[in-house]
Amino acid sequence: MHTLPLFAENDPATLHPLMAAYPLATLVTTSAAGASDVHLLPLELHTPDGAVACLRGHVVRSHFLRQQVGEGDSLIALFQGPNAYISPRWYVNGQRSARLAPSWNYVAVQARGRLRWVEDDPVWVLSHLTALTAAQEASRVEPWSLEMAAPDYVKGAARHLVGFEIEITALEGKRFLSQQRTEADRRSLIAHLEREPSGMARDVARLIVP
């Protein structure tokens, strides 16, 4: 991921919450023949005490990922946070010279790691599904939990799934949030983004540091 130093963010304490908040990751795998494939899968960030963080996921046994990616193979997981188009009209500076261009603000995290399959372990799968669901339901007034589903249905579904873990070997992030602009420009961007109809634009506004 091409990142200039101004926009680089490599502190796990900052990147982990972004990964947890936007768990739908783009998994990029490369076969032995050099062919690349892309998969969209929700991943659970697992950070046990005293251990290296890892990512947990699941697929049905017939999934292409299960068929083509072997134990210990390397892959990339890309997490993309909120993003928003930035109109040149929003910049305070540069209006007279017209030396302005549209831009895009965004946050992204790239994790590299090695995959380990979790075979025939419905207890692991249920634990993973419970954690993944709980993280998404936590802010709801009436959160749904896996315990509310019919037990035989849940157990049957778990038997058709295979789990996997990705040991994170490298983690890097990028926060492209107009850091190169003046404070007046950034304050103007925040004000305009907060008035945009897109909720994602308003999320970006909350990430920009004036």
Tab-separated table of C-alpha atoms in Angstrom:
chain	number	residue	atom	x	y	z
A	1	MET	CA	0.000	0.000	0.000
A	2	HIS	CA	1.654	3.235	-1.186
A	3	THR	CA	1.729	5.607	1.789
A	4	LEU	CA	3.664	8.809	2.310
A	5	PRO	CA	4.968	9.317	5.869
A	6	LEU	CA	2.470	12.114	6.543
A	7	PHE	CA	-0.441	9.718	6.055
A	8	ALA	CA	1.056	6.563	7.592
A	9	GLU	CA	-0.469	5.081	10.742
A	10	ASN	CA	1.176	1.924	12.092
A	11	ASP	CA	0.140	1.914	15.754
A	12	PRO	CA	-1.934	-1.245	16.452
A	13	ALA	CA	-3.783	0.635	19.215
A	14	THR	CA	-5.190	2.915	16.493
A	15	LEU	CA	-5.568	0.331	13.725
A	16	HIS	CA	-7.243	-2.439	15.722
A	17	PRO	CA	-10.396	-0.394	16.520
A	18	LEU	CA	-10.759	0.485	12.818
A	19	MET	CA	-10.491	-3.168	11.847
A	20	ALA	CA	-13.078	-4.115	14.454
A	21	ALA	CA	-15.444	-1.317	13.416
A	22	TYR	CA	-15.272	-2.227	9.689
A	23	PRO	CA	-14.885	-6.025	9.703
A	24	LEU	CA	-15.845	-6.745	6.071
A	25	ALA	CA	-12.366	-7.341	4.667
A	26	THR	CA	-11.066	-7.820	1.152
A	27	LEU	CA	-8.889	-10.933	1.176
A	28	VAL	CA	-6.292	-11.133	-1.581
A	29	THR	CA	-4.718	-14.516	-2.218
A	30	THR	CA	-2.137	-15.671	-4.754
A	31	SER	CA	-1.911	-19.231	-6.001
A	32	ALA	CA	1.311	-21.148	-6.623
A	33	ALA	CA	0.839	-20.377	-10.321
A	34	GLY	CA	0.751	-16.638	-9.593
A	35	ALA	CA	-2.980	-16.102	-10.123
A	36	SER	CA	-4.660	-13.677	-7.729
A	37	ASP	CA	-8.145	-13.970	-6.271
A	38	VAL	CA	-10.218	-11.597	-4.156
A	39	HIS	CA	-12.757	-12.557	-1.492
A	40	LEU	CA	-15.030	-10.373	0.648
A	41	LEU	CA	-15.433	-11.852	4.110
A	42	PRO	CA	-16.241	-10.502	7.596
A	43	LEU	CA	-13.279	-11.100	9.904
A	44	GLU	CA	-13.142	-11.083	13.685
A	45	LEU	CA	-10.112	-9.376	15.204
A	46	HIS	CA	-8.931	-11.644	18.018
A	47	THR	CA	-6.477	-10.122	20.490
A	48	PRO	CA	-5.803	-12.610	23.297
A	49	ASP	CA	-3.781	-11.386	26.252
A	50	GLY	CA	-0.071	-11.842	25.726
A	51	ALA	CA	-0.434	-13.223	22.203
A	52	VAL	CA	-0.077	-11.832	18.700
A	53	ALA	CA	-3.328	-10.526	17.254
A	54	CYS	CA	-4.964	-12.696	14.645
A	55	LEU	CA	-7.978	-12.565	12.372
A	56	ARG	CA	-10.682	-15.204	12.508
A	57	GLY	CA	-13.111	-16.049	9.732
A	58	HIS	CA	-15.272	-18.785	8.296
A	59	VAL	CA	-16.446	-20.111	4.929
A	60	VAL	CA	-18.611	-22.950	3.705
A	61	ARG	CA	-16.594	-26.038	2.865
A	62	SER	CA	-17.213	-25.605	-0.863
A	63	HIS	CA	-15.876	-22.031	-0.862
A	64	PHE	CA	-13.115	-21.285	-3.377
A	65	LEU	CA	-10.874	-20.015	-0.562
A	66	ARG	CA	-11.017	-23.432	1.107
A	67	GLN	CA	-10.265	-25.215	-2.134
A	68	GLN	CA	-7.354	-23.082	-3.286
A	69	VAL	CA	-5.550	-21.711	-0.209
A	70	GLY	CA	-3.412	-24.107	1.779
A	71	GLU	CA	-2.189	-24.263	5.346
A	72	GLY	CA	0.439	-21.606	5.973
A	73	ASP	CA	-0.182	-19.714	2.728
A	74	SER	CA	0.322	-15.952	2.828
A	75	LEU	CA	-2.436	-13.477	2.060
A	76	ILE	CA	-3.476	-9.852	2.497
A	77	ALA	CA	-6.570	-8.593	4.320
A	78	LEU	CA	-7.590	-5.033	3.493
A	79	PHE	CA	-10.007	-3.165	5.763
A	80	GLN	CA	-11.495	0.035	4.406
A	81	GLY	CA	-13.068	2.511	6.794
A	82	PRO	CA	-15.265	5.475	5.916
A	83	ASN	CA	-14.431	7.483	2.817
A	84	ALA	CA	-15.790	10.618	1.184
A	85	TYR	CA	-15.342	12.783	-1.895
A	86	ILE	CA	-13.843	16.211	-1.199
A	87	SER	CA	-15.062	19.083	-3.390
A	88	PRO	CA	-12.533	21.819	-4.314
A	89	ARG	CA	-15.233	24.364	-3.384
A	90	TRP	CA	-14.777	23.401	0.249
A	91	TYR	CA	-11.192	24.586	0.455
A	92	VAL	CA	-10.721	28.041	1.921
A	93	ASN	CA	-7.251	28.520	0.444
A	94	GLY	CA	-6.513	28.524	-3.258
A	95	GLN	CA	-9.881	29.773	-4.503
A	96	ARG	CA	-8.390	32.829	-6.227
A	97	SER	CA	-5.608	30.942	-7.993
A	98	ALA	CA	-7.932	28.010	-8.854
A	99	ARG	CA	-5.003	25.686	-8.166
A	100	LEU	CA	-7.337	23.104	-6.699
A	101	ALA	CA	-8.489	19.622	-7.591
A	102	PRO	CA	-11.046	17.154	-6.235
A	103	SER	CA	-9.773	14.733	-3.619
A	104	TRP	CA	-10.903	11.775	-1.564
A	105	ASN	CA	-10.498	11.267	2.172
A	106	TYR	CA	-10.331	7.743	3.533
A	107	VAL	CA	-8.903	5.387	6.119
A	108	ALA	CA	-7.573	1.919	5.326
A	109	VAL	CA	-5.690	-0.871	7.092
A	110	GLN	CA	-3.665	-3.605	5.420
A	111	ALA	CA	-2.815	-6.807	7.298
A	112	ARG	CA	-0.456	-9.448	5.945
A	113	GLY	CA	-0.431	-12.895	7.437
A	114	ARG	CA	-0.396	-16.660	7.146
A	115	LEU	CA	-3.544	-18.751	7.123
A	116	ARG	CA	-4.339	-21.688	9.379
A	117	TRP	CA	-7.428	-23.807	8.816
A	118	VAL	CA	-9.595	-24.881	11.764
A	119	GLU	CA	-11.072	-28.213	10.674
A	120	ASP	CA	-14.034	-30.050	12.206
A	121	ASP	CA	-14.266	-27.901	15.308
A	122	PRO	CA	-17.885	-26.739	15.736
A	123	VAL	CA	-17.080	-25.353	19.198
A	124	TRP	CA	-14.491	-23.000	17.654
A	125	VAL	CA	-16.923	-22.012	14.902
A	126	LEU	CA	-19.714	-21.264	17.386
A	127	SER	CA	-17.345	-19.228	19.569
A	128	HIS	CA	-16.224	-17.245	16.529
A	129	LEU	CA	-19.773	-16.628	15.287
A	130	THR	CA	-20.852	-15.567	18.779
A	131	ALA	CA	-18.016	-13.024	19.030
A	132	LEU	CA	-18.573	-11.695	15.499
A	133	THR	CA	-22.300	-11.246	16.117
A	134	ALA	CA	-21.878	-9.729	19.576
A	135	ALA	CA	-19.489	-7.078	18.244
A	136	GLN	CA	-22.055	-5.921	15.671
A	137	GLU	CA	-25.048	-6.083	18.003
A	138	ALA	CA	-23.390	-4.404	21.005
A	139	SER	CA	-24.692	-0.902	20.283
A	140	ARG	CA	-28.303	-1.953	19.668
A	141	VAL	CA	-31.051	-1.315	22.205
A	142	GLU	CA	-32.225	-4.910	21.861
A	143	PRO	CA	-29.182	-6.878	20.671
A	144	TRP	CA	-29.714	-10.227	18.994
A	145	SER	CA	-27.539	-13.123	20.091
A	146	LEU	CA	-26.812	-16.551	18.696
A	147	GLU	CA	-28.609	-18.045	21.685
A	148	MET	CA	-31.900	-16.725	20.269
A	149	ALA	CA	-31.648	-18.995	17.232
A	150	ALA	CA	-32.908	-22.583	17.315
A	151	PRO	CA	-30.060	-24.725	18.752
A	152	ASP	CA	-30.417	-27.469	16.133
A	153	TYR	CA	-30.282	-24.868	13.361
A	154	VAL	CA	-27.107	-23.284	14.767
A	155	LYS	CA	-25.375	-26.626	15.283
A	156	GLY	CA	-26.321	-27.741	11.788
A	157	ALA	CA	-24.979	-24.533	10.265
A	158	ALA	CA	-21.722	-24.851	12.212
A	159	ARG	CA	-21.135	-28.321	10.787
A	160	HIS	CA	-21.209	-26.904	7.260
A	161	LEU	CA	-18.629	-24.243	8.024
A	162	VAL	CA	-14.867	-24.391	8.303
A	163	GLY	CA	-12.968	-21.809	10.291
A	164	PHE	CA	-9.639	-20.173	9.679
A	165	GLU	CA	-7.187	-17.927	11.481
A	166	ILE	CA	-4.747	-15.469	9.971
A	167	GLU	CA	-1.659	-14.814	12.049
A	168	ILE	CA	-0.856	-11.156	11.421
A	169	THR	CA	2.794	-10.770	10.414
A	170	ALA	CA	2.659	-7.143	9.249
A	171	LEU	CA	0.180	-4.350	9.830
A	172	GLU	CA	0.082	-0.928	8.208
A	173	GLY	CA	-2.533	1.767	7.952
A	174	LYS	CA	-3.220	4.902	5.975
A	175	ARG	CA	-5.193	7.931	7.129
A	176	PHE	CA	-5.640	10.272	4.163
A	177	LEU	CA	-7.558	13.013	5.936
A	178	SER	CA	-6.281	16.280	4.426
A	179	GLN	CA	-3.336	16.504	6.825
A	180	GLN	CA	-1.449	18.397	4.098
A	181	ARG	CA	-4.042	21.194	4.051
A	182	THR	CA	-4.246	24.224	6.330
A	183	GLU	CA	-6.261	24.248	9.540
A	184	ALA	CA	-8.764	26.596	7.884
A	185	ASP	CA	-9.227	24.098	5.045
A	186	ARG	CA	-9.702	21.167	7.406
A	187	ARG	CA	-12.276	23.024	9.494
A	188	SER	CA	-14.132	23.905	6.299
A	189	LEU	CA	-14.081	20.261	5.184
A	190	ILE	CA	-15.497	19.135	8.524
A	191	ALA	CA	-18.338	21.665	8.295
A	192	HIS	CA	-19.259	20.637	4.743
A	193	LEU	CA	-18.935	16.892	5.316
A	194	GLU	CA	-21.237	17.147	8.330
A	195	ARG	CA	-23.923	18.568	6.026
A	196	GLU	CA	-23.612	15.782	3.439
A	197	PRO	CA	-26.531	13.331	3.124
A	198	SER	CA	-24.169	10.365	3.340
A	199	GLY	CA	-23.622	9.001	6.814
A	200	MET	CA	-20.187	7.845	5.706
A	201	ALA	CA	-19.229	11.441	4.870
A	202	ARG	CA	-20.190	12.469	8.387
A	203	ASP	CA	-18.072	9.613	9.739
A	204	VAL	CA	-15.097	11.008	7.811
A	205	ALA	CA	-15.745	14.441	9.307
A	206	ARG	CA	-15.345	12.972	12.784
A	207	LEU	CA	-11.931	11.530	11.842
A	208	ILE	CA	-10.408	14.746	10.489
A	209	VAL	CA	-8.202	16.564	12.982
A	210	PRO	CA	-8.724	20.374	12.611
